[in-house]
Short mmCIF file of C-alpha atoms in Angstrom, two decimals:
data_model
loop_
_atom_site.label_atom_id
_atom_site.label_comp_id
_atom_site.label_asym_id
_atom_site.label_seq_id
_atom_site.Cartn_x
_atom_site.Cartn_y
_atom_site.Cartn_z
CA ALA A 1 236.98 111.98 45.86
CA LEU A 2 239.58 110.38 48.07
CA THR A 3 241.70 112.36 50.49
CA ASN A 4 243.36 111.89 53.90
CA GLY A 5 242.49 113.54 57.16
CA VAL A 6 245.75 115.59 57.31
CA PHE A 7 245.04 117.25 54.01
CA VAL A 8 241.42 117.99 54.96
CA ASP A 9 242.61 119.51 58.28
CA SER A 10 245.32 121.53 56.57
CA ILE A 11 243.16 122.95 53.86
CA GLN A 12 240.31 123.86 56.19
CA ARG A 13 242.61 125.56 58.64
CA GLN A 14 244.89 127.04 55.90
CA MET A 15 248.01 125.27 57.15
CA ALA A 16 251.07 124.25 55.01
CA PRO A 17 250.97 123.39 52.13
CA PHE A 18 247.72 125.25 51.79
CA ALA A 19 248.64 128.29 53.99
CA LYS A 20 248.30 130.70 50.98
CA ASP A 21 245.00 129.23 49.74
CA LYS A 22 241.44 130.11 50.72
CA ALA A 23 240.19 127.87 53.38
CA ALA A 24 237.96 125.14 52.11
CA THR A 25 234.55 124.90 53.62
CA ASN A 26 232.80 122.75 51.03
CA LEU A 27 234.26 119.40 51.77
CA ARG A 28 232.03 116.74 53.39
CA GLY A 29 232.77 113.32 54.58
CA VAL A 30 231.18 110.29 52.94
CA GLY A 31 232.72 107.24 54.42
CA PRO A 32 235.92 105.39 55.44
CA MET A 33 238.53 103.99 53.06
CA THR A 34 242.01 102.86 54.04
CA SER A 35 244.59 104.02 56.51
CA SER A 36 248.23 104.79 56.07
CA TRP A 37 250.64 103.65 58.81
CA PHE A 38 254.22 104.98 58.80
CA GLN A 39 256.40 101.94 58.31
CA MET A 40 260.29 102.21 58.70
CA ALA A 41 261.82 98.92 57.42
CA VAL A 42 265.22 97.43 58.11
CA LEU A 43 266.57 93.92 57.58
CA ALA A 44 265.79 91.56 60.54
CA ASP A 45 269.56 90.84 61.01
CA SER A 46 270.42 94.57 61.01
CA PRO A 47 271.71 96.06 64.18
CA ILE A 48 269.25 98.90 63.87
CA LYS A 49 266.59 98.33 66.58
CA THR A 50 265.36 101.87 67.09
CA TYR A 51 265.20 105.17 65.21
CA MET A 52 268.15 106.41 67.14
CA ASP A 53 270.28 103.48 65.65
CA LEU A 54 269.78 105.15 62.25
CA LYS A 55 272.73 107.67 63.14
CA GLY A 56 275.36 107.21 60.49
CA LYS A 57 273.30 104.81 58.47
CA ARG A 58 272.09 105.12 54.90
CA LEU A 59 268.36 105.77 54.78
CA SER A 60 266.06 106.45 51.82
CA MET A 61 263.87 109.37 52.61
CA GLY A 62 261.57 108.66 49.64
CA PRO A 63 261.18 110.45 46.28
CA LYS A 64 261.73 114.13 46.61
CA GLY A 65 258.49 116.08 47.10
CA SER A 66 256.64 112.96 48.50
CA ASN A 67 254.72 112.79 51.79
CA THR A 68 257.35 110.16 52.81
CA VAL A 69 260.12 112.76 52.69
CA TYR A 70 258.01 115.14 54.85
CA MET A 71 257.05 112.58 57.44
CA THR A 72 260.65 111.12 57.57
CA GLU A 73 262.04 114.66 58.13
CA VAL A 74 259.65 115.34 60.98
CA ILE A 75 260.68 112.05 62.63
CA LEU A 76 264.39 112.60 62.23
CA LYS A 77 264.28 116.31 63.22
CA THR A 78 262.07 115.59 66.36
CA LEU A 79 264.70 113.00 67.48
CA GLY A 80 267.55 115.35 66.67
CA ILE A 81 269.28 112.94 64.27
CA TYR A 82 268.44 114.55 60.91
CA ASP A 83 271.96 115.62 60.26
CA SER A 84 273.44 112.40 61.37
CA VAL A 85 271.68 110.23 58.70
CA ARG A 86 273.08 109.52 55.24
CA LYS A 87 270.19 110.42 53.04
CA ASP A 88 269.08 108.99 49.62
CA TYR A 89 265.97 109.88 47.77
CA LEU A 90 264.79 106.76 46.06
CA LYS A 91 261.55 105.42 44.77
CA TRP A 92 260.00 102.97 47.21
CA ASP A 93 260.51 99.83 45.06
CA ASP A 94 264.11 100.86 44.32
CA ALA A 95 264.69 101.36 48.02
CA ALA A 96 263.45 97.89 48.79
CA ASN A 97 265.76 96.41 46.19
CA TYR A 98 268.71 98.49 47.45
CA MET A 99 268.12 97.29 51.03
CA ILE A 100 267.79 93.68 50.01
CA ASP A 101 271.14 93.97 48.10
CA GLY A 102 272.82 95.57 51.09
CA LYS A 103 273.27 98.97 49.56
CA LEU A 104 270.77 100.78 51.95
CA ASP A 105 270.13 100.31 55.70
CA ALA A 106 266.45 101.48 55.87
CA PHE A 107 263.58 102.96 54.15
CA GLY A 108 260.18 104.25 55.18
CA ILE A 109 256.75 104.87 53.81
CA PRO A 110 253.30 105.73 54.97
CA ASN A 111 251.19 102.99 53.47
CA PRO A 112 248.41 100.56 54.05
CA ILE A 113 249.42 97.20 55.55
CA PRO A 114 250.89 95.37 53.68
CA GLY A 115 252.58 98.15 51.79
CA PRO A 116 253.74 96.93 48.33
CA SER A 117 257.40 97.95 48.69
CA VAL A 118 257.77 96.79 52.22
CA LEU A 119 256.23 93.39 51.25
CA GLN A 120 258.60 93.33 48.35
CA ALA A 121 261.58 93.56 50.71
CA ALA A 122 260.05 91.01 53.22
CA GLN A 123 259.38 88.46 50.47
CA SER A 124 263.15 88.42 49.79
CA ARG A 125 264.54 88.65 53.26
CA PRO A 126 263.03 88.90 56.79
CA ILE A 127 262.59 92.47 57.95
CA ARG A 128 262.01 94.50 61.16
CA LEU A 129 259.69 97.48 61.42
CA LEU A 130 260.76 100.19 63.89
CA ASP A 131 258.40 101.59 66.57
CA VAL A 132 257.77 105.32 66.28
CA PRO A 133 258.67 106.96 69.72
CA ASP A 134 255.74 108.51 71.54
CA LYS A 135 257.43 111.98 71.39
CA VAL A 136 257.40 111.80 67.66
CA ILE A 137 253.74 110.72 67.48
CA ASP A 138 252.97 113.67 69.79
CA LYS A 139 254.72 115.94 67.39
CA PHE A 140 252.71 114.80 64.47
CA ALA A 141 249.45 115.26 66.54
CA SER A 142 250.54 118.82 67.32
CA ILE A 143 250.99 119.43 63.52
CA SER A 144 247.52 118.05 62.59
CA LYS A 145 244.55 116.40 64.26
CA GLY A 146 244.52 114.10 61.22
CA TYR A 147 247.52 112.20 62.76
CA TYR A 148 247.03 109.61 65.64
CA LYS A 149 248.77 106.73 67.23
CA THR A 150 247.96 103.09 66.58
CA THR A 151 249.53 99.67 67.15
CA PRO A 152 248.78 97.68 63.98
CA ASP A 153 249.51 93.93 63.57
CA VAL A 154 252.25 93.61 61.07
CA SER A 155 252.32 89.75 60.99
CA VAL A 156 251.82 89.80 57.27
CA TYR A 157 255.50 90.71 56.80
CA ASN A 158 258.26 87.92 56.94
CA GLY A 159 260.20 88.62 60.09
CA MET A 160 257.38 90.31 61.98
CA GLN A 161 254.99 87.36 62.48
CA GLY A 162 252.93 87.75 65.71
CA LYS A 163 254.09 91.27 66.23
CA LYS A 164 252.59 94.78 66.45
CA ILE A 165 254.28 98.12 66.06
CA SER A 166 253.62 101.55 67.57
CA THR A 167 253.38 104.07 64.82
CA VAL A 168 251.68 107.22 63.46
CA THR A 169 248.65 106.81 61.24
CA TYR A 170 246.33 108.89 59.19
CA GLY A 171 243.02 107.85 57.66
CA VAL A 172 241.88 108.08 54.06
CA PHE A 173 238.23 109.02 53.42
CA LEU A 174 235.72 109.18 50.62
CA THR A 175 234.54 112.82 50.37
CA ALA A 176 232.08 114.89 48.32
CA HIS A 177 231.35 118.54 47.57
CA ASP A 178 228.65 119.90 49.72
CA LYS A 179 226.60 120.77 46.69
CA VAL A 180 226.26 117.12 45.55
CA SER A 181 222.60 115.94 45.99
CA ALA A 182 221.96 114.12 49.36
CA ASP A 183 220.01 111.44 47.29
CA VAL A 184 222.96 110.84 44.94
CA VAL A 185 225.50 110.51 47.92
CA TYR A 186 223.03 108.23 49.74
CA GLU A 187 222.70 105.86 46.77
CA VAL A 188 226.53 105.75 46.27
CA VAL A 189 227.14 105.04 49.92
CA ARG A 190 224.33 102.45 50.08
CA HIS A 191 225.62 100.45 47.20
CA PHE A 192 229.34 100.82 47.82
CA TYR A 193 229.29 99.82 51.53
CA ASN A 194 226.51 97.28 51.34
CA PRO A 195 228.06 93.92 52.53
CA LYS A 196 226.23 92.13 49.67
CA ASN A 197 228.29 94.05 47.13
CA ASN A 198 231.71 93.69 48.93
CA ALA A 199 232.75 90.63 47.00
CA PHE A 200 232.16 92.25 43.69
CA VAL A 201 234.12 95.38 44.67
CA LEU A 202 236.92 93.34 46.14
CA ASN A 203 237.24 91.39 42.96
CA VAL A 204 237.98 94.67 41.22
CA TYR A 205 240.37 96.12 43.84
CA LYS A 206 241.35 94.01 46.85
CA PRO A 207 242.93 96.78 48.99
CA LEU A 208 239.39 98.16 49.58
CA ARG A 209 238.90 95.26 52.09
CA GLU A 210 240.13 97.71 54.82
CA ALA A 211 237.44 100.25 53.86
CA PHE A 212 234.75 97.62 54.48
CA GLU A 213 236.30 96.63 57.69
CA ASN A 214 236.39 100.22 58.84
CA ALA A 215 232.72 100.59 57.87
CA LYS A 216 231.77 97.98 60.50
CA SER A 217 232.04 100.45 63.29
CA ASP A 218 231.44 104.25 63.72
CA ALA A 219 235.07 104.95 64.78
CA PHE A 220 235.71 106.73 61.44
CA LEU A 221 233.02 109.17 62.31
CA GLY A 222 235.00 110.19 65.40
CA GLN A 223 238.07 110.53 63.28
CA MET A 224 236.29 112.92 60.82
CA LYS A 225 234.90 114.94 63.76
CA SER A 226 238.31 115.27 65.35
CA PHE A 227 239.70 117.32 62.35
CA GLY A 228 236.47 119.10 61.60
CA LEU A 229 235.24 117.12 58.44
CA LYS A 230 231.42 117.49 58.43
CA LEU A 231 229.34 114.49 57.30
CA HIS A 232 227.45 114.94 54.03
CA PRO A 233 223.66 114.66 54.70
CA GLY A 234 223.29 111.83 52.19
CA ALA A 235 226.11 109.73 53.94
CA ALA A 236 224.59 110.72 57.34
CA ARG A 237 221.25 109.16 56.31
CA TYR A 238 222.95 105.91 55.44
CA TRP A 239 225.17 105.63 58.46
CA LYS A 240 222.24 106.54 60.75
CA GLU A 241 220.38 103.55 59.21
CA GLN A 242 223.33 101.44 60.34
CA ASN A 243 222.66 102.66 63.86
CA PHE A 244 225.94 104.72 63.92
CA ASN A 245 226.14 107.89 65.88
CA VAL A 246 226.15 110.59 63.34
CA ASN A 247 225.81 113.59 65.74
#
């Protein structure tokens, strides 16, 4: 199964939205998939240069009930501007179209890079992505060890060529139940992450390219360890064969 580090951390420590559920102790890490970077987009010719400039502006918070709404609320409340922003709750592709048409000032989403809706906007008009302030990233890190700071290259977007942004990120991982046979997990991992099979897999689903890039180093193992996700024995066998530190 696929899940992100924040959810794993939350369900293992019985934090919201799993506070009333029994703590999960049977999840095991298998390997890295993609990452989701929080991306707040505005038009490149917009006067909005920082999050503080969103005061009085029209912002899509994302569809109600989505993780986008949750993360955007954390950002705005941490900066003390939550009540100063004009809020809409649009689907991401609708938000991109509204911004292109001048009906919206900004929209955000935690997504891989490129994110479809952000790319949609950038293909029509040059955009700018806002840096997430360190105090906000620290707030996310205090909520869950699944959040961390990165500075991804966002050159893929028109208007952001040659640029990086500072933002909050969480990883997405392949996981398994602890009762799944070690031999089964080993074979799945061995075939899925084998570089000889990458071309075939990418022909089916190109966004998995990042998963294969992440599998080239053992950094993902440190991420799993940071929020307490134990490695499945079958996966540990494979990654140990790649000379990764699985301890």
